[in-house]
């Protein structure tokens, strides 16, 4: 599943090729994504100029001079820039063709992705208006997590994965950042000290930054006719390593389920 770093890498990969270009045509081959692609999208974007591409959480917001569209990659979606004449394959559901003869193509085998029209006030949309701060923003820090968690009994892993608390901490990044911070994932969020939240917030930022930096090496994969953008595998300490030795103390890592998601930790290093 594309996580925040892949979405940010996608944004950086596609932007230079289509920014400040006008739409030539929109080709919708399969409108039935998670929600239907709006029928009037071709009219709404007729000759529209692409002004900017932003990312909010795992959503891409394409700002045109006529309004915003939101793209979400769902479980299996990917975007790439192609020459407009490259024939479409089975899972290529929509092309945004620009006047420079390049097209932005959405491929999504499982069709959980979305393309929505948000008009001129995108942040009022129900998908966006409750989101917590971006992990890289100054608002997101140890004090913020500490204050927000007071009195909360839910476990810290669920707390940091809640998109209303902070965006972009998926399961892998929650596992890894808690390990690096020495915090047991099953601890009640309300029982963790300010100091430990300061450590945790720094590790969350760092691990997402590292993933994005690593994704930078794949930027060229977003352009071209064949294949998919290669999503990147990070060096992971705990995620997917249940039963293997802890990189720090060599004790075997343990796996539990939290909200039915795989949670791997070291009993010795995470208290
Ligand atoms: Zn350990």
Short mmCIF file of C-alpha atoms and ligand atoms in Angstrom, two decimals:
data_model
loop_
_atom_site.label_atom_id
_atom_site.label_comp_id
_atom_site.label_asym_id
_atom_site.label_seq_id
_atom_site.Cartn_x
_atom_site.Cartn_y
_atom_site.Cartn_z
CA UNK A 1 0.00 0.00 0.00
CA UNK A 2 1.43 3.42 -0.88
CA UNK A 3 2.29 5.22 2.36
CA UNK A 4 3.05 8.90 2.92
CA UNK A 5 6.66 8.63 1.67
CA UNK A 6 5.55 6.99 -1.59
CA UNK A 7 2.87 9.64 -2.09
CA UNK A 8 5.38 12.43 -1.47
CA UNK A 9 7.86 10.75 -3.82
CA UNK A 10 5.10 10.50 -6.43
CA UNK A 11 4.37 14.21 -6.03
CA UNK A 12 8.02 15.09 -6.57
CA UNK A 13 8.32 12.65 -9.46
CA UNK A 14 5.35 13.86 -11.51
CA UNK A 15 5.30 17.61 -10.78
CA UNK A 16 8.14 18.87 -13.03
CA UNK A 17 6.63 17.22 -16.12
CA UNK A 18 3.14 18.72 -15.98
CA UNK A 19 3.27 21.86 -13.85
CA UNK A 20 2.12 25.03 -15.67
CA UNK A 21 0.66 22.90 -18.47
CA UNK A 22 -2.92 23.00 -19.73
CA UNK A 23 -5.20 20.00 -19.99
CA UNK A 24 -5.75 18.80 -23.54
CA UNK A 25 -8.21 16.03 -22.70
CA UNK A 26 -9.26 13.64 -19.94
CA UNK A 27 -9.65 9.97 -20.82
CA UNK A 28 -11.70 7.98 -18.30
CA UNK A 29 -11.64 4.26 -19.08
CA UNK A 30 -13.01 2.97 -15.78
CA UNK A 31 -14.96 5.44 -13.63
CA UNK A 32 -15.75 2.91 -10.90
CA UNK A 33 -13.01 3.48 -8.37
CA UNK A 34 -13.66 3.60 -4.62
CA UNK A 35 -16.03 6.41 -5.47
CA UNK A 36 -17.05 7.09 -9.07
CA UNK A 37 -14.93 9.54 -11.02
CA UNK A 38 -17.23 12.57 -11.55
CA UNK A 39 -18.90 12.35 -14.95
CA UNK A 40 -18.37 16.01 -15.65
CA UNK A 41 -14.63 15.95 -14.86
CA UNK A 42 -13.66 16.49 -18.54
CA UNK A 43 -15.81 19.66 -18.62
CA UNK A 44 -14.58 20.89 -15.23
CA UNK A 45 -10.98 20.54 -16.39
CA UNK A 46 -11.42 21.63 -20.00
CA UNK A 47 -8.20 23.42 -20.96
CA UNK A 48 -7.48 23.96 -17.24
CA UNK A 49 -4.01 25.10 -16.19
CA UNK A 50 -2.22 23.03 -13.54
CA UNK A 51 -0.89 25.50 -10.98
CA UNK A 52 0.44 23.27 -8.23
CA UNK A 53 0.51 19.77 -6.77
CA UNK A 54 0.31 19.53 -2.99
CA UNK A 55 0.23 16.57 -0.67
CA UNK A 56 -1.92 16.39 2.46
CA UNK A 57 -1.60 13.12 4.40
CA UNK A 58 -1.76 10.48 1.66
CA UNK A 59 -3.84 12.65 -0.67
CA UNK A 60 -2.51 14.50 -3.68
CA UNK A 61 -4.24 17.77 -4.45
CA UNK A 62 -3.89 18.99 -8.02
CA UNK A 63 -4.66 22.68 -8.12
CA UNK A 64 -5.99 23.82 -11.47
CA UNK A 65 -7.10 27.35 -12.32
CA UNK A 66 -10.67 25.99 -12.36
CA UNK A 67 -10.47 24.15 -9.01
CA UNK A 68 -8.84 21.27 -7.16
CA UNK A 69 -8.93 17.56 -7.75
CA UNK A 70 -7.96 15.01 -5.12
CA UNK A 71 -6.19 11.78 -5.99
CA UNK A 72 -5.78 8.94 -3.51
CA UNK A 73 -3.82 5.84 -4.48
CA UNK A 74 -5.83 3.47 -2.29
CA UNK A 75 -4.30 0.02 -1.85
CA UNK A 76 -2.56 -0.51 -5.14
CA UNK A 77 -2.66 2.72 -7.15
CA UNK A 78 0.26 4.41 -8.85
CA UNK A 79 0.71 7.47 -11.03
CA UNK A 80 3.21 7.98 -13.77
CA UNK A 81 4.02 10.35 -16.57
CA UNK A 82 3.87 8.88 -20.05
CA UNK A 83 3.91 9.98 -23.65
CA UNK A 84 0.21 10.43 -24.45
CA UNK A 85 0.32 7.84 -27.24
CA UNK A 86 1.43 4.94 -25.06
CA UNK A 87 -1.43 2.40 -25.26
CA UNK A 88 -3.37 1.81 -22.07
CA UNK A 89 -3.33 -1.52 -20.32
CA UNK A 90 -6.01 -3.25 -18.32
CA UNK A 91 -5.69 -1.32 -15.06
CA UNK A 92 -4.97 2.12 -16.52
CA UNK A 93 -8.20 3.86 -15.53
CA UNK A 94 -7.68 7.55 -16.26
CA UNK A 95 -5.28 9.72 -18.25
CA UNK A 96 -4.90 13.45 -17.74
CA UNK A 97 -3.46 14.51 -21.10
CA UNK A 98 -1.62 17.83 -21.23
CA UNK A 99 -0.80 20.15 -24.11
CA UNK A 100 2.88 19.16 -23.97
CA UNK A 101 1.78 15.67 -25.12
CA UNK A 102 2.52 14.12 -21.77
CA UNK A 103 -0.14 12.33 -19.78
CA UNK A 104 -0.55 11.61 -16.09
CA UNK A 105 -1.84 8.04 -15.94
CA UNK A 106 -3.48 6.37 -12.92
CA UNK A 107 -3.03 2.60 -12.74
CA UNK A 108 -4.91 0.78 -9.98
CA UNK A 109 -5.53 -2.99 -10.16
CA UNK A 110 -7.66 -3.14 -7.01
CA UNK A 111 -9.57 0.10 -7.68
CA UNK A 112 -9.60 1.38 -4.10
CA UNK A 113 -8.08 4.64 -5.30
CA UNK A 114 -10.05 7.84 -5.87
CA UNK A 115 -10.21 10.83 -8.18
CA UNK A 116 -12.55 13.49 -6.83
CA UNK A 117 -13.43 17.05 -7.74
CA UNK A 118 -13.10 19.38 -4.72
CA UNK A 119 -13.86 22.76 -6.29
CA UNK A 120 -12.23 25.82 -4.78
CA UNK A 121 -12.19 25.08 -1.04
CA UNK A 122 -10.52 21.67 -0.90
CA UNK A 123 -9.74 21.68 2.81
CA UNK A 124 -13.42 21.79 3.74
CA UNK A 125 -13.93 18.38 2.17
CA UNK A 126 -14.88 15.60 4.62
CA UNK A 127 -11.75 13.60 3.72
CA UNK A 128 -9.48 16.49 4.66
CA UNK A 129 -11.13 18.66 7.30
CA UNK A 130 -10.45 16.43 10.30
CA UNK A 131 -6.85 15.52 9.53
CA UNK A 132 -4.25 16.16 12.20
CA UNK A 133 -1.01 18.03 11.51
CA UNK A 134 1.56 16.87 9.00
CA UNK A 135 4.41 14.99 10.69
CA UNK A 136 7.00 17.46 9.35
CA UNK A 137 5.16 20.53 10.61
CA UNK A 138 6.31 22.38 13.73
CA UNK A 139 2.87 21.79 15.28
CA UNK A 140 3.72 18.12 15.50
CA UNK A 141 6.11 17.67 18.41
CA UNK A 142 6.47 15.99 21.78
CA UNK A 143 4.40 18.57 23.66
CA UNK A 144 1.57 18.21 21.19
CA UNK A 145 1.47 14.42 21.58
CA UNK A 146 1.80 14.69 25.36
CA UNK A 147 -1.07 17.14 25.75
CA UNK A 148 -3.37 15.37 23.33
CA UNK A 149 -2.82 11.99 24.98
CA UNK A 150 -3.63 12.97 28.58
CA UNK A 151 -6.39 10.79 29.97
CA UNK A 152 -6.36 8.51 26.92
CA UNK A 153 -6.45 4.78 27.59
CA UNK A 154 -6.00 3.63 24.04
CA UNK A 155 -2.58 2.17 23.29
CA UNK A 156 0.16 4.41 21.97
CA UNK A 157 0.47 2.59 18.66
CA UNK A 158 -3.19 3.23 17.82
CA UNK A 159 -2.84 6.79 19.07
CA UNK A 160 -0.03 7.70 16.66
CA UNK A 161 -1.70 5.85 13.76
CA UNK A 162 -4.88 7.92 14.17
CA UNK A 163 -4.93 10.37 11.22
CA UNK A 164 -6.69 12.95 13.39
CA UNK A 165 -3.67 12.92 15.73
CA UNK A 166 -0.99 13.05 13.04
CA UNK A 167 -1.12 12.13 9.36
CA UNK A 168 1.00 9.57 7.61
CA UNK A 169 2.08 7.19 10.38
CA UNK A 170 1.13 3.87 8.80
CA UNK A 171 1.66 0.50 10.42
CA UNK A 172 5.28 0.05 9.33
CA UNK A 173 6.28 3.52 10.55
CA UNK A 174 4.43 3.09 13.85
CA UNK A 175 6.26 -0.17 14.53
CA UNK A 176 9.64 1.25 13.60
CA UNK A 177 9.35 4.58 15.40
CA UNK A 178 8.19 2.94 18.64
CA UNK A 179 11.14 0.55 18.47
CA UNK A 180 13.64 3.35 17.90
CA UNK A 181 12.08 5.25 20.82
CA UNK A 182 12.18 2.27 23.19
CA UNK A 183 8.42 2.49 23.77
CA UNK A 184 6.28 -0.64 24.09
CA UNK A 185 3.45 -0.38 21.48
CA UNK A 186 0.81 -1.64 23.93
CA UNK A 187 1.39 1.09 26.52
CA UNK A 188 -1.59 3.37 27.23
CA UNK A 189 -1.07 6.67 25.37
CA UNK A 190 -2.03 8.64 28.48
CA UNK A 191 0.72 7.09 30.57
CA UNK A 192 3.69 8.15 28.48
CA UNK A 193 5.83 11.05 29.68
CA UNK A 194 6.45 14.30 27.83
CA UNK A 195 10.11 13.40 27.43
CA UNK A 196 9.32 10.07 25.79
CA UNK A 197 6.86 11.76 23.41
CA UNK A 198 9.61 14.19 22.45
CA UNK A 199 11.81 11.24 21.53
CA UNK A 200 8.95 9.54 19.67
CA UNK A 201 8.01 12.61 17.62
CA UNK A 202 11.65 13.02 16.53
CA UNK A 203 11.85 9.39 15.43
CA UNK A 204 8.57 9.64 13.50
CA UNK A 205 9.89 12.65 11.59
CA UNK A 206 13.25 11.02 11.00
CA UNK A 207 11.96 7.70 9.75
CA UNK A 208 9.52 9.33 7.31
CA UNK A 209 12.25 11.69 6.10
CA UNK A 210 14.59 8.77 5.51
CA UNK A 211 11.93 6.93 3.53
CA UNK A 212 11.33 9.99 1.35
CA UNK A 213 15.07 10.45 0.82
CA UNK A 214 15.33 6.83 -0.21
CA UNK A 215 12.36 7.29 -2.55
CA UNK A 216 14.28 10.11 -4.22
CA UNK A 217 16.45 7.52 -5.88
CA UNK A 218 13.38 6.13 -7.66
CA UNK A 219 12.13 9.42 -9.15
CA UNK A 220 13.06 8.47 -12.70
CA UNK A 221 10.69 5.49 -12.42
CA UNK A 222 7.75 7.87 -12.54
CA UNK A 223 8.46 8.67 -16.17
CA UNK A 224 8.28 6.30 -19.07
CA UNK A 225 6.09 3.87 -20.85
CA UNK A 226 6.39 0.63 -19.06
CA UNK A 227 6.43 -0.74 -15.58
CA UNK A 228 5.31 0.85 -12.37
CA UNK A 229 7.06 3.30 -10.14
CA UNK A 230 9.22 1.12 -7.97
CA UNK A 231 8.06 1.61 -4.43
CA UNK A 232 10.95 1.26 -2.11
CA UNK A 233 11.81 -1.13 0.64
CA UNK A 234 13.39 0.45 3.66
CA UNK A 235 15.80 -1.20 6.01
CA UNK A 236 13.45 -2.22 8.81
CA UNK A 237 14.36 -3.06 12.39
CA UNK A 238 11.19 -4.79 13.58
CA UNK A 239 8.36 -4.76 11.04
CA UNK A 240 8.12 -8.16 9.35
CA UNK A 241 10.89 -9.54 11.60
CA UNK A 242 8.91 -11.42 14.25
CA UNK A 243 10.97 -14.28 15.72
CA UNK A 244 14.24 -12.81 14.44
CA UNK A 245 16.84 -11.24 16.73
CA UNK A 246 16.49 -7.63 17.85
CA UNK A 247 19.16 -5.59 16.01
CA UNK A 248 20.12 -4.01 19.33
CA UNK A 249 20.09 -6.77 22.01
CA UNK A 250 19.66 -9.95 19.91
CA UNK A 251 16.70 -11.16 21.95
CA UNK A 252 14.00 -12.60 19.65
CA UNK A 253 11.38 -10.08 18.54
CA UNK A 254 7.78 -10.73 19.55
CA UNK A 255 4.62 -10.20 17.50
CA UNK A 256 1.18 -9.24 18.82
CA UNK A 257 -1.94 -7.87 17.09
CA UNK A 258 -3.14 -4.35 17.87
CA UNK A 259 -6.36 -3.40 16.04
CA UNK A 260 -5.69 -6.52 14.03
CA UNK A 261 -2.44 -5.06 12.67
CA UNK A 262 0.88 -6.80 13.01
CA UNK A 263 2.86 -5.29 15.86
CA UNK A 264 6.45 -6.42 16.39
CA UNK A 265 8.59 -5.27 19.28
CA UNK A 266 11.49 -6.19 21.56
CA UNK A 267 10.46 -7.02 25.12
CA UNK A 268 13.91 -6.08 26.30
CA UNK A 269 14.42 -2.75 24.51
CA UNK A 270 10.84 -1.44 24.59
CA UNK A 271 9.34 -0.77 28.00
ZN1 LIG B 1 16.17 -5.54 21.92
#
